[in-house]
Coordinates of C-alpha atoms and ligand atoms in Angstrom, one line a residue:
X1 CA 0.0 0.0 0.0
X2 CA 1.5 3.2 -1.3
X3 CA 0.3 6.7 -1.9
X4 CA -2.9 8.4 -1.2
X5 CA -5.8 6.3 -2.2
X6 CA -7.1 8.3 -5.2
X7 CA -10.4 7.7 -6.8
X8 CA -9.8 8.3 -11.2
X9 CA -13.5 8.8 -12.4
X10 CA -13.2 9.0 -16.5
X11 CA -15.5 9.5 -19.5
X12 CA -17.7 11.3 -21.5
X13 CA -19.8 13.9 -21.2
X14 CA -23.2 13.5 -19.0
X15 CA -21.9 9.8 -18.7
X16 CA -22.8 9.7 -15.0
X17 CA -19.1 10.2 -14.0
X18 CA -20.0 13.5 -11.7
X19 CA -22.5 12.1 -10.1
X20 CA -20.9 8.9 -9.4
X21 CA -17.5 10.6 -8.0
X22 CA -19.7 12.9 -5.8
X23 CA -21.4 9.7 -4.5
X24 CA -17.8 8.0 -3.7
X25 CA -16.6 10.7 -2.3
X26 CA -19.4 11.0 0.5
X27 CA -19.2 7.0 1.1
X28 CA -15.2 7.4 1.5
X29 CA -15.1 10.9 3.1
X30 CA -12.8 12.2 0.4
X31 CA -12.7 15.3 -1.2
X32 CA -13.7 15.7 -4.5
X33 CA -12.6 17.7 -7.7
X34 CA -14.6 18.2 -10.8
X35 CA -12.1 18.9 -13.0
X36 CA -13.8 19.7 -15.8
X37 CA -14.5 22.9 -14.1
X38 CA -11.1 23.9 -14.5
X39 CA -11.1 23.8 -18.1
X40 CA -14.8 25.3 -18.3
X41 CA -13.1 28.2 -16.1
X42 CA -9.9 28.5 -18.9
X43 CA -12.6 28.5 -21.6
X44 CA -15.0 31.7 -19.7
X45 CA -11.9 33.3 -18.8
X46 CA -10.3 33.3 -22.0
X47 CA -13.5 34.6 -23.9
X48 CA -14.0 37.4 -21.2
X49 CA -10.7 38.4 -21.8
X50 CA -11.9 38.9 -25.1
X51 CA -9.0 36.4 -26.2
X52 CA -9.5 33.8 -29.3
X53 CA -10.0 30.1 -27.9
X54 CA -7.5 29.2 -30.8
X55 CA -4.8 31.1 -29.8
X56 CA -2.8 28.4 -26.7
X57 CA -1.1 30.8 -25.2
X58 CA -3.8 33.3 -24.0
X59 CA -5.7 30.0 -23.3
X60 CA -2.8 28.9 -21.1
X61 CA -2.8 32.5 -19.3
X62 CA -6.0 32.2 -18.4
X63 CA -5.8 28.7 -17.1
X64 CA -2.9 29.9 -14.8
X65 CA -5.1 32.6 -12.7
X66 CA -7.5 29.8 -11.7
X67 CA -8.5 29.5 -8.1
X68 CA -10.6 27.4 -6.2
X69 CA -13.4 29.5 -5.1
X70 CA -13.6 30.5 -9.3
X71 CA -15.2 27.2 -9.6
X72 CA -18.2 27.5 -8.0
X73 CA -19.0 29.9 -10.4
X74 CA -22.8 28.8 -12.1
X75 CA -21.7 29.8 -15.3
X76 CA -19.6 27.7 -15.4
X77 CA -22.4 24.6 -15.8
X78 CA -23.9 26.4 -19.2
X79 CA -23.5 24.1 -22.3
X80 CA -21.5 27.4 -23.9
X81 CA -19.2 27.1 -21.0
X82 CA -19.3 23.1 -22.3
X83 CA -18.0 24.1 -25.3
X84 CA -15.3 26.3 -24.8
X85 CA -13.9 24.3 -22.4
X86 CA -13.7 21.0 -24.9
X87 CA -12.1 23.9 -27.6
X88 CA -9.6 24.8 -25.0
X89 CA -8.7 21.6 -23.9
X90 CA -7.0 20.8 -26.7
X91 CA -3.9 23.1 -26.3
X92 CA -1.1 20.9 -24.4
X93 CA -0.2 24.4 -23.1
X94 CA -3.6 24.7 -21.2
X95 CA -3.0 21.2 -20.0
X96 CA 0.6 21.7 -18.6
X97 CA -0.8 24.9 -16.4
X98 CA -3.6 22.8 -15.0
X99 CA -1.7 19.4 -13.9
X100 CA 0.2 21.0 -10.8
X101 CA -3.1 22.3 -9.4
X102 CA -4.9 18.6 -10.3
X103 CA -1.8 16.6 -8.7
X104 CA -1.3 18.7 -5.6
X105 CA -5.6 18.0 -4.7
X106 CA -5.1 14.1 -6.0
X107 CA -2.1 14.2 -3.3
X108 CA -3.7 15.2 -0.5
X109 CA -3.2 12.9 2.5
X110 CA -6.1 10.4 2.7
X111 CA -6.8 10.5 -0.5
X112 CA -9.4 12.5 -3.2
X113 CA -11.4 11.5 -5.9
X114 CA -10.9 13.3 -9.0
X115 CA -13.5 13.0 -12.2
X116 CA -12.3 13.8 -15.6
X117 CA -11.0 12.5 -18.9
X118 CA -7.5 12.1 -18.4
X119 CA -7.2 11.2 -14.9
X120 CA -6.3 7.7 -14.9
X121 CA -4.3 7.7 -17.7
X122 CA -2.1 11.1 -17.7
X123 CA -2.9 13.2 -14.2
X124 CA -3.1 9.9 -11.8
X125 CA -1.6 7.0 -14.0
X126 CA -0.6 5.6 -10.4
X127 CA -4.4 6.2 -9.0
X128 CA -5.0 2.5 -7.1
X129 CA -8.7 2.8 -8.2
X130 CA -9.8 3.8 -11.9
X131 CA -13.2 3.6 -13.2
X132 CA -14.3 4.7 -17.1
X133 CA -17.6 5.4 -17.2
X134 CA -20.4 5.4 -20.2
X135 CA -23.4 5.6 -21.5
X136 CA -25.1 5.9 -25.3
X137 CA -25.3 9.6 -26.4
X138 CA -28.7 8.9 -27.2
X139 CA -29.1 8.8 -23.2
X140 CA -26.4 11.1 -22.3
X141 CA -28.0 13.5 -24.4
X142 CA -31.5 13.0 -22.5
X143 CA -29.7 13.3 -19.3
X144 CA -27.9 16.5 -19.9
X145 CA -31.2 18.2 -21.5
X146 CA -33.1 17.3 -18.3
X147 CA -30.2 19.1 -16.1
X148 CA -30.3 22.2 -18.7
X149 CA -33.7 22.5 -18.1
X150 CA -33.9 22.2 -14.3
X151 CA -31.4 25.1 -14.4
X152 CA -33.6 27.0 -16.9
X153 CA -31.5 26.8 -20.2
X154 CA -33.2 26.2 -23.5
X155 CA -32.1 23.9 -25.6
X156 CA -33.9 21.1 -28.3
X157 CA -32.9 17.3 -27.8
X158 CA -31.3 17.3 -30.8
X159 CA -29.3 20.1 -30.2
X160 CA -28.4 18.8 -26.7
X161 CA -27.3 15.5 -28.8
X162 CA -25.3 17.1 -31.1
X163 CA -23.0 19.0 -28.1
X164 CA -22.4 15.7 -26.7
X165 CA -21.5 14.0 -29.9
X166 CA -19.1 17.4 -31.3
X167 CA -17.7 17.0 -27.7
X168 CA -16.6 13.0 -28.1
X169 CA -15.0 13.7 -31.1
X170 CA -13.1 16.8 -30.0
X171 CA -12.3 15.3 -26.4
X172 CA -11.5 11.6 -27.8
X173 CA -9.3 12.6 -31.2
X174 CA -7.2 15.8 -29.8
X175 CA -3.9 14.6 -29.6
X176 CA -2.7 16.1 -25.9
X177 CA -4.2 13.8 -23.5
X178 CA -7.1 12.2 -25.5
X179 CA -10.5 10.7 -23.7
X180 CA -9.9 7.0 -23.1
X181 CA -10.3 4.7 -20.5
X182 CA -6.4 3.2 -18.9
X183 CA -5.9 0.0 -19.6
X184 CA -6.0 -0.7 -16.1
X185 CA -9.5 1.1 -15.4
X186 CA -12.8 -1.1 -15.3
X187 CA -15.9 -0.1 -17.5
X188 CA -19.2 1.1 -16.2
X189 CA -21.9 1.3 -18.8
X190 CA -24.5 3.3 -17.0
X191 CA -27.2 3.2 -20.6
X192 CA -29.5 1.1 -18.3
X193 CA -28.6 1.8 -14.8
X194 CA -30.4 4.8 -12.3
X195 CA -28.3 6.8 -10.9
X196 CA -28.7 4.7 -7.3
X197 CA -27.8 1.4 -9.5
X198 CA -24.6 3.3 -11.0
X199 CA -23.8 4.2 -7.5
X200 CA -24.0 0.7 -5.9
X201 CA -21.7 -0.8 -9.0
X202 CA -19.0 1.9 -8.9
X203 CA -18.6 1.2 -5.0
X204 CA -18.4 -2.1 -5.3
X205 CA -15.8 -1.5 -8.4
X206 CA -13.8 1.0 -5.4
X207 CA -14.4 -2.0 -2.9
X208 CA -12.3 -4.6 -4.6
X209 CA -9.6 -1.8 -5.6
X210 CA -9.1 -1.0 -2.1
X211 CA -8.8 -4.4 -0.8
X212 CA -6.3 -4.6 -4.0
X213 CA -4.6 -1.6 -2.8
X214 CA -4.3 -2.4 1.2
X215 CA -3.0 -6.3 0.5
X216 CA -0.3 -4.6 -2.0
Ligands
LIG1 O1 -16.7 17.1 -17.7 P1 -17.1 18.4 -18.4 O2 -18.2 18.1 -19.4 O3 -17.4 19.5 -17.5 O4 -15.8 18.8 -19.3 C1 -15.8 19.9 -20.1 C2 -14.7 19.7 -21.2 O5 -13.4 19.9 -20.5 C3 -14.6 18.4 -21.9 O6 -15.4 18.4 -23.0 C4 -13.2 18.2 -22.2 C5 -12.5 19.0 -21.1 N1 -11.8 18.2 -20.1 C6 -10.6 17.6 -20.3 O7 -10.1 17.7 -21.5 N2 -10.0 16.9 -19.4 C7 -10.5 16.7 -18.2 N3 -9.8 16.0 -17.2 C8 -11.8 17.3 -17.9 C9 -12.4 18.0 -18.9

């Protein structure tokens, strides 16, 4: 047993993987860090400095100033703010300025959970427990249009659908740290599962990791 026990939570968007690191977190007492905040943060940032998404350097600026109390920031959970985040996540330059501030929460003693794309292959590769989650767009899509309308944002289905599917082929064919699940992670389809079902089979997933991790 060495290390922190860190929790890597990867996959798509709307896959369930938020949800499901929350929920570990609460069953573990670990802190949690949605990092897909950070890079919706770079991406708001960046276009209120009135700076071009395509341009890696301002991108990478912006993604330096980022604190932690930025990211309870609701804008931050608008499908825009979706958007510019996947466009400015694939600038190795705005990934290099986020990886000390991911690392130094993923090291904290006791350990954290930290949901993502790249954790468990690039920010965490030693992480003792990875899980990939995923779902069919079809239902991610439905998923994500329900939470857009709870928080009062107006979007079609289709629309919703075609976010999420722009956003799996930005996320999984950039070239700096591309969306896949580590070959050591385990796969959680969620397509069929409620969230409570979801819940239940990532613990158990974190279960045998940790008896893994304390025997090693
Ligand atoms: O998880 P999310 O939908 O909030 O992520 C927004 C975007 O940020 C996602 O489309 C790609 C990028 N991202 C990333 O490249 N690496 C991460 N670890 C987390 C998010």
């Amino acid at each position: 047993m060495t290390g922190a026990f860190v929790i890597a939570v990867d996959g798509p968007a709307a896959s369930g993987k938020g949800t499901i690191a929350q929920r570990l977190g609460a069953a573990y007492g670990l802190p949690v860090l949605d990092t897909g905040l950070l890079y919706r943060a770079a991406g708001v940032l960046t276009k209120r400095a009135g700076e071009s998404l395509d341009n890696p350097d301002a991108c990478a600026a912006a993604a330096a100033t980022i604190t932690f109390d930025q990211l309870s920031d609701p804008a931050l959970r608008t499908r825009e703010a979706g958007e510019l985040a996947s466009r400015v996540a694939v600038h190795p330059r705005v990934r290099d300025a986020l990886l000390a501030f991911q690392q130094t929460f993923a090291g904290q003693e006791g350990g954290s959970v930290l949901d993502g794309r790249d954790i468990g292959t690039v920010i965490c590769p030693d992480a003792p427990a990875k899980l990939y989650v995923t779902a069919r767009p079809e239902i991610r899509a439905e998923r994500r249009w329900k939470q857009l309308a709870a928080t009062g944002e107006a979007a079609s289905l289709a629309e919703v659908l075609a976010d999420i599917r722009r956003r799996d082929a930005r996320d999984g064919g950039r070239r700096a740290a591309p969306m896949r699940p580590a070959r050591d992670a385990t796969l959680l389809d969620t397509s069929e599962m409620t969230i409570e079902q979801a819940a239940d089979a990532a613990r158990r997933i974190v279960e045998a990791a940790r008896a893994r991790w304390e025997a090693s």
